[in-house]
XYZ file of C-alpha atoms in Angstrom:
119
model
C -22.956 -106.517 -91.455
C -20.949 -105.894 -94.614
C -23.633 -104.584 -96.944
C -23.425 -100.906 -97.745
C -20.338 -100.216 -95.677
C -16.996 -98.738 -96.733
C -15.449 -102.136 -97.438
C -18.212 -103.067 -99.862
C -18.060 -99.749 -101.722
C -14.297 -99.986 -101.885
C -14.572 -103.486 -103.365
C -17.227 -102.460 -105.916
C -15.384 -99.304 -107.021
C -12.098 -101.188 -107.287
C -13.688 -103.737 -109.633
C -15.470 -101.113 -111.739
C -12.355 -98.965 -112.128
C -10.249 -102.044 -112.899
C -12.610 -103.137 -115.667
C -12.766 -99.601 -117.095
C -8.969 -99.360 -117.149
C -8.726 -102.797 -118.782
C -11.084 -101.783 -121.606
C -9.256 -98.494 -122.104
C -5.954 -100.362 -122.420
C -7.502 -102.806 -124.873
C -8.796 -100.003 -127.105
C -5.524 -98.107 -126.724
C -3.468 -101.105 -127.843
C -5.780 -101.737 -130.799
C -5.858 -98.154 -132.023
C -2.115 -97.762 -131.565
C -1.534 -100.973 -133.532
C -3.181 -99.258 -136.509
C -0.093 -97.079 -136.951
C 1.871 -100.007 -138.394
C -0.979 -101.464 -140.437
C -2.718 -98.384 -141.813
C -1.306 -94.982 -140.859
C -4.232 -93.181 -142.531
C -6.720 -95.157 -140.440
C -4.684 -94.366 -137.323
C -4.809 -90.633 -138.119
C -8.560 -90.861 -138.707
C -9.109 -92.598 -135.377
C -6.913 -90.087 -133.538
C -8.833 -87.172 -135.052
C -12.115 -88.601 -133.715
C -10.658 -88.433 -130.207
C -10.239 -84.648 -130.355
C -13.651 -83.595 -129.069
C -15.101 -82.543 -125.707
C -16.832 -85.879 -125.105
C -13.499 -87.690 -125.306
C -11.996 -84.986 -123.089
C -14.611 -85.800 -120.463
C -13.821 -89.480 -120.987
C -10.147 -88.734 -120.310
C -11.208 -87.040 -117.081
C -13.147 -90.148 -116.068
C -10.167 -92.328 -117.002
C -7.786 -90.310 -114.821
C -10.327 -90.502 -111.991
C -10.568 -94.279 -112.377
C -6.793 -94.708 -112.461
C -6.259 -92.478 -109.419
C -8.916 -94.254 -107.352
C -7.705 -97.696 -108.426
C -4.095 -96.831 -107.531
C -4.893 -95.314 -104.128
C -7.294 -98.101 -103.249
C -4.739 -100.686 -104.378
C -2.281 -99.276 -101.846
C -5.058 -99.483 -99.229
C -5.650 -103.136 -100.089
C -1.929 -103.889 -99.805
C -1.862 -102.232 -96.376
C -4.896 -104.243 -95.232
C -3.263 -107.475 -96.412
C 0.294 -106.934 -95.181
C 0.101 -104.483 -92.266
C -0.943 -106.138 -89.009
C -3.113 -103.142 -88.091
C -4.513 -102.818 -91.632
C -7.882 -104.475 -90.978
C -8.386 -102.307 -87.899
C -7.854 -99.105 -89.891
C -9.450 -100.155 -93.189
C -12.408 -97.786 -92.725
C -10.149 -94.804 -91.996
C -7.928 -95.728 -94.932
C -10.979 -95.757 -97.220
C -11.686 -92.144 -96.313
C -8.002 -91.290 -96.816
C -8.264 -92.821 -100.312
C -11.334 -90.691 -101.031
C -9.529 -87.587 -99.725
C -6.437 -88.241 -101.838
C -8.650 -88.899 -104.846
C -10.516 -85.600 -104.357
C -7.244 -83.664 -104.025
C -5.832 -85.348 -107.133
C -8.952 -84.663 -109.170
C -9.209 -81.078 -107.890
C -5.722 -80.471 -109.256
C -6.328 -82.259 -112.550
C -9.909 -81.537 -113.639
C -9.922 -77.712 -113.939
C -6.674 -77.586 -115.875
C -7.592 -80.491 -118.133
C -11.078 -79.184 -118.906
C -9.712 -75.717 -119.669
C -7.445 -77.359 -122.220
C -10.256 -79.538 -123.643
C -12.765 -76.720 -124.025
C -10.256 -74.126 -125.238
C -9.731 -76.247 -128.356
C -13.453 -76.364 -129.181
C -14.630 -74.226 -132.020
């Protein structure tokens, strides 16, 4: 009954985005900690981030954060709103819609900035 439905995909995507955000935060804390230990190493690491591949990675990170946040609100509503379980399928599609709108506003502007600095 549950396999392949909205609830399963919501669960899977929530876990994947959560893990991706966790690893980003781990790397972010480690590379930021370099500033106090070795400022030259910090500058070297920061300069490696200024390329289109990292710009695409930033796009994926924003997408993961947006989905995780919207879906987290959905999960809270399912848990604490008496009608939440009844509307969980509809709320999943609302999450997807909000995510698409968010990304449609972010991606073009961000990628213009990323690719205008190439060269």
